[in-house]
Amino acid sequence: MTRSPKIIISFFAIAFIFVFSFAAGVLVGSPADYEGDADLKAVEDAWRIITEDYIDKDNVDTGELSRVAIEAMMDLIDDPYSAYLNAQAWHESMKQLEGTYEGIGAEITVDEDGMVVIIAPYVGSPAEKAGIKQGDKIIAVDGVSTEDMNHVDVVLKVRGPKGTPVTLTVFRPEENRNL
């Protein structure tokens, strides 16, 4: 029976040494030790040079620098269902999940040309009542072109409290005209 406490103490001592060694390695390790993506290291190096060595570094808005970098990455992957949301857009999207906002009543997607396309208006929705049809392309929302908008941007622009007016400029390919 006297061996049992010694074994338990030895086990905990070994476990402590293992956990301590692992934690120390994580804390002491530096980004230079990371054998991950060399391209990410290049981005980190550029960030460091801009924020530490750039001649006008005091006038660099690091928040804006981050936002632009993220937006550029999102644009490059060219996925119509992925988008960067700034804090305001994120809060707006969270309000929509609470059910306080409604939309035009249509399912939309982005086609291979980057155009926002109506998949289908919902039965009885404002979109259906306005004559929106499957295949229509939304080219502007409230007079603002959707050319540089992603799927999420358009969804956020056409949603609002019930009864909120929104003006869509729609191109109907089958008739080759704007509506």
mmCIF file with all atom_site columns, N, CA, C and O in Angstrom, residues 12-28:
data_model
loop_
_atom_site.group_PDB
_atom_site.id
_atom_site.type_symbol
_atom_site.label_atom_id
_atom_site.label_alt_id
_atom_site.label_comp_id
_atom_site.label_asym_id
_atom_site.label_entity_id
_atom_site.label_seq_id
_atom_site.pdbx_PDB_ins_code
_atom_site.Cartn_x
_atom_site.Cartn_y
_atom_site.Cartn_z
_atom_site.occupancy
_atom_site.B_iso_or_equiv
_atom_site.pdbx_formal_charge
_atom_site.auth_seq_id
_atom_site.auth_comp_id
_atom_site.auth_asym_id
_atom_site.auth_atom_id
_atom_site.pdbx_PDB_model_num
ATOM 1  N N  . PHE A 1 12 ? 1.648 12.105 -11.302 1.00 0.00 ? 12 PHE A N  1
ATOM 2  C CA . PHE A 1 12 ? 1.331 13.536 -11.356 1.00 0.00 ? 12 PHE A CA 1
ATOM 3  C C  . PHE A 1 12 ? 2.581 14.375 -11.635 1.00 0.00 ? 12 PHE A C  1
ATOM 4  O O  . PHE A 1 12 ? 2.509 15.383 -12.332 1.00 0.00 ? 12 PHE A O  1
ATOM 5  N N  . ALA A 1 13 ? 3.708 13.975 -11.120 1.00 0.00 ? 13 ALA A N  1
ATOM 6  C CA . ALA A 1 13 ? 4.945 14.707 -11.383 1.00 0.00 ? 13 ALA A CA 1
ATOM 7  C C  . ALA A 1 13 ? 5.306 14.628 -12.861 1.00 0.00 ? 13 ALA A C  1
ATOM 8  O O  . ALA A 1 13 ? 5.669 15.637 -13.489 1.00 0.00 ? 13 ALA A O  1
ATOM 9  N N  . ILE A 1 14 ? 5.180 13.457 -13.439 1.00 0.00 ? 14 ILE A N  1
ATOM 10 C CA . ILE A 1 14 ? 5.474 13.296 -14.867 1.00 0.00 ? 14 ILE A CA 1
ATOM 11 C C  . ILE A 1 14 ? 4.467 14.092 -15.701 1.00 0.00 ? 14 ILE A C  1
ATOM 12 O O  . ILE A 1 14 ? 4.845 14.771 -16.660 1.00 0.00 ? 14 ILE A O  1
ATOM 13 N N  . ALA A 1 15 ? 3.208 14.026 -15.330 1.00 0.00 ? 15 ALA A N  1
ATOM 14 C CA . ALA A 1 15 ? 2.179 14.772 -16.057 1.00 0.00 ? 15 ALA A CA 1
ATOM 15 C C  . ALA A 1 15 ? 2.452 16.274 -15.959 1.00 0.00 ? 15 ALA A C  1
ATOM 16 O O  . ALA A 1 15 ? 2.325 17.007 -16.951 1.00 0.00 ? 15 ALA A O  1
ATOM 17 N N  . PHE A 1 16 ? 2.836 16.736 -14.759 1.00 0.00 ? 16 PHE A N  1
ATOM 18 C CA . PHE A 1 16 ? 3.131 18.163 -14.583 1.00 0.00 ? 16 PHE A CA 1
ATOM 19 C C  . PHE A 1 16 ? 4.307 18.586 -15.460 1.00 0.00 ? 16 PHE A C  1
ATOM 20 O O  . PHE A 1 16 ? 4.266 19.613 -16.126 1.00 0.00 ? 16 PHE A O  1
ATOM 21 N N  . ILE A 1 17 ? 5.345 17.778 -15.485 1.00 0.00 ? 17 ILE A N  1
ATOM 22 C CA . ILE A 1 17 ? 6.523 18.095 -16.297 1.00 0.00 ? 17 ILE A CA 1
ATOM 23 C C  . ILE A 1 17 ? 6.143 18.136 -17.776 1.00 0.00 ? 17 ILE A C  1
ATOM 24 O O  . ILE A 1 17 ? 6.553 19.042 -18.511 1.00 0.00 ? 17 ILE A O  1
ATOM 25 N N  . PHE A 1 18 ? 5.341 17.193 -18.208 1.00 0.00 ? 18 PHE A N  1
ATOM 26 C CA . PHE A 1 18 ? 4.914 17.159 -19.606 1.00 0.00 ? 18 PHE A CA 1
ATOM 27 C C  . PHE A 1 18 ? 4.109 18.418 -19.958 1.00 0.00 ? 18 PHE A C  1
ATOM 28 O O  . PHE A 1 18 ? 4.389 19.090 -20.952 1.00 0.00 ? 18 PHE A O  1
ATOM 29 N N  . VAL A 1 19 ? 3.110 18.738 -19.136 1.00 0.00 ? 19 VAL A N  1
ATOM 30 C CA . VAL A 1 19 ? 2.266 19.912 -19.403 1.00 0.00 ? 19 VAL A CA 1
ATOM 31 C C  . VAL A 1 19 ? 3.098 21.188 -19.329 1.00 0.00 ? 19 VAL A C  1
ATOM 32 O O  . VAL A 1 19 ? 2.976 22.074 -20.176 1.00 0.00 ? 19 VAL A O  1
ATOM 33 N N  . PHE A 1 20 ? 3.967 21.298 -18.337 1.00 0.00 ? 20 PHE A N  1
ATOM 34 C CA . PHE A 1 20 ? 4.808 22.478 -18.195 1.00 0.00 ? 20 PHE A CA 1
ATOM 35 C C  . PHE A 1 20 ? 5.737 22.633 -19.403 1.00 0.00 ? 20 PHE A C  1
ATOM 36 O O  . PHE A 1 20 ? 5.888 23.734 -19.940 1.00 0.00 ? 20 PHE A O  1
ATOM 37 N N  . SER A 1 21 ? 6.316 21.536 -19.854 1.00 0.00 ? 21 SER A N  1
ATOM 38 C CA . SER A 1 21 ? 7.220 21.592 -21.009 1.00 0.00 ? 21 SER A CA 1
ATOM 39 C C  . SER A 1 21 ? 6.468 22.021 -22.262 1.00 0.00 ? 21 SER A C  1
ATOM 40 O O  . SER A 1 21 ? 6.961 22.837 -23.048 1.00 0.00 ? 21 SER A O  1
ATOM 41 N N  . PHE A 1 22 ? 5.274 21.483 -22.441 1.00 0.00 ? 22 PHE A N  1
ATOM 42 C CA . PHE A 1 22 ? 4.474 21.854 -23.603 1.00 0.00 ? 22 PHE A CA 1
ATOM 43 C C  . PHE A 1 22 ? 4.117 23.345 -23.550 1.00 0.00 ? 22 PHE A C  1
ATOM 44 O O  . PHE A 1 22 ? 4.292 24.067 -24.531 1.00 0.00 ? 22 PHE A O  1
ATOM 45 N N  . ALA A 1 23 ? 3.633 23.803 -22.404 1.00 0.00 ? 23 ALA A N  1
ATOM 46 C CA . ALA A 1 23 ? 3.252 25.211 -22.253 1.00 0.00 ? 23 ALA A CA 1
ATOM 47 C C  . ALA A 1 23 ? 4.451 26.125 -22.448 1.00 0.00 ? 23 ALA A C  1
ATOM 48 O O  . ALA A 1 23 ? 4.351 27.173 -23.098 1.00 0.00 ? 23 ALA A O  1
ATOM 49 N N  . ALA A 1 24 ? 5.591 25.749 -21.905 1.00 0.00 ? 24 ALA A N  1
ATOM 50 C CA . ALA A 1 24 ? 6.794 26.570 -22.073 1.00 0.00 ? 24 ALA A CA 1
ATOM 51 C C  . ALA A 1 24 ? 7.181 26.635 -23.545 1.00 0.00 ? 24 ALA A C  1
ATOM 52 O O  . ALA A 1 24 ? 7.570 27.695 -24.050 1.00 0.00 ? 24 ALA A O  1
ATOM 53 N N  . GLY A 1 25 ? 7.074 25.543 -24.260 1.00 0.00 ? 25 GLY A N  1
ATOM 54 C CA . GLY A 1 25 ? 7.397 25.544 -25.679 1.00 0.00 ? 25 GLY A CA 1
ATOM 55 C C  . GLY A 1 25 ? 6.484 26.461 -26.471 1.00 0.00 ? 25 GLY A C  1
ATOM 56 O O  . GLY A 1 25 ? 6.915 27.177 -27.370 1.00 0.00 ? 25 GLY A O  1
ATOM 57 N N  . VAL A 1 26 ? 5.210 26.444 -26.120 1.00 0.00 ? 26 VAL A N  1
ATOM 58 C CA . VAL A 1 26 ? 4.257 27.318 -26.805 1.00 0.00 ? 26 VAL A CA 1
ATOM 59 C C  . VAL A 1 26 ? 4.560 28.776 -26.505 1.00 0.00 ? 26 VAL A C  1
ATOM 60 O O  . VAL A 1 26 ? 4.553 29.629 -27.398 1.00 0.00 ? 26 VAL A O  1
ATOM 61 N N  . LEU A 1 27 ? 4.839 29.080 -25.248 1.00 0.00 ? 27 LEU A N  1
ATOM 62 C CA . LEU A 1 27 ? 5.090 30.470 -24.856 1.00 0.00 ? 27 LEU A CA 1
ATOM 63 C C  . LEU A 1 27 ? 6.420 30.998 -25.375 1.00 0.00 ? 27 LEU A C  1
ATOM 64 O O  . LEU A 1 27 ? 6.531 32.163 -25.732 1.00 0.00 ? 27 LEU A O  1
ATOM 65 N N  . VAL A 1 28 ? 7.433 30.155 -25.424 1.00 0.00 ? 28 VAL A N  1
ATOM 66 C CA . VAL A 1 28 ? 8.756 30.596 -25.832 1.00 0.00 ? 28 VAL A CA 1
ATOM 67 C C  . VAL A 1 28 ? 8.897 30.610 -27.345 1.00 0.00 ? 28 VAL A C  1
ATOM 68 O O  . VAL A 1 28 ? 9.628 31.413 -27.905 1.00 0.00 ? 28 VAL A O  1
#
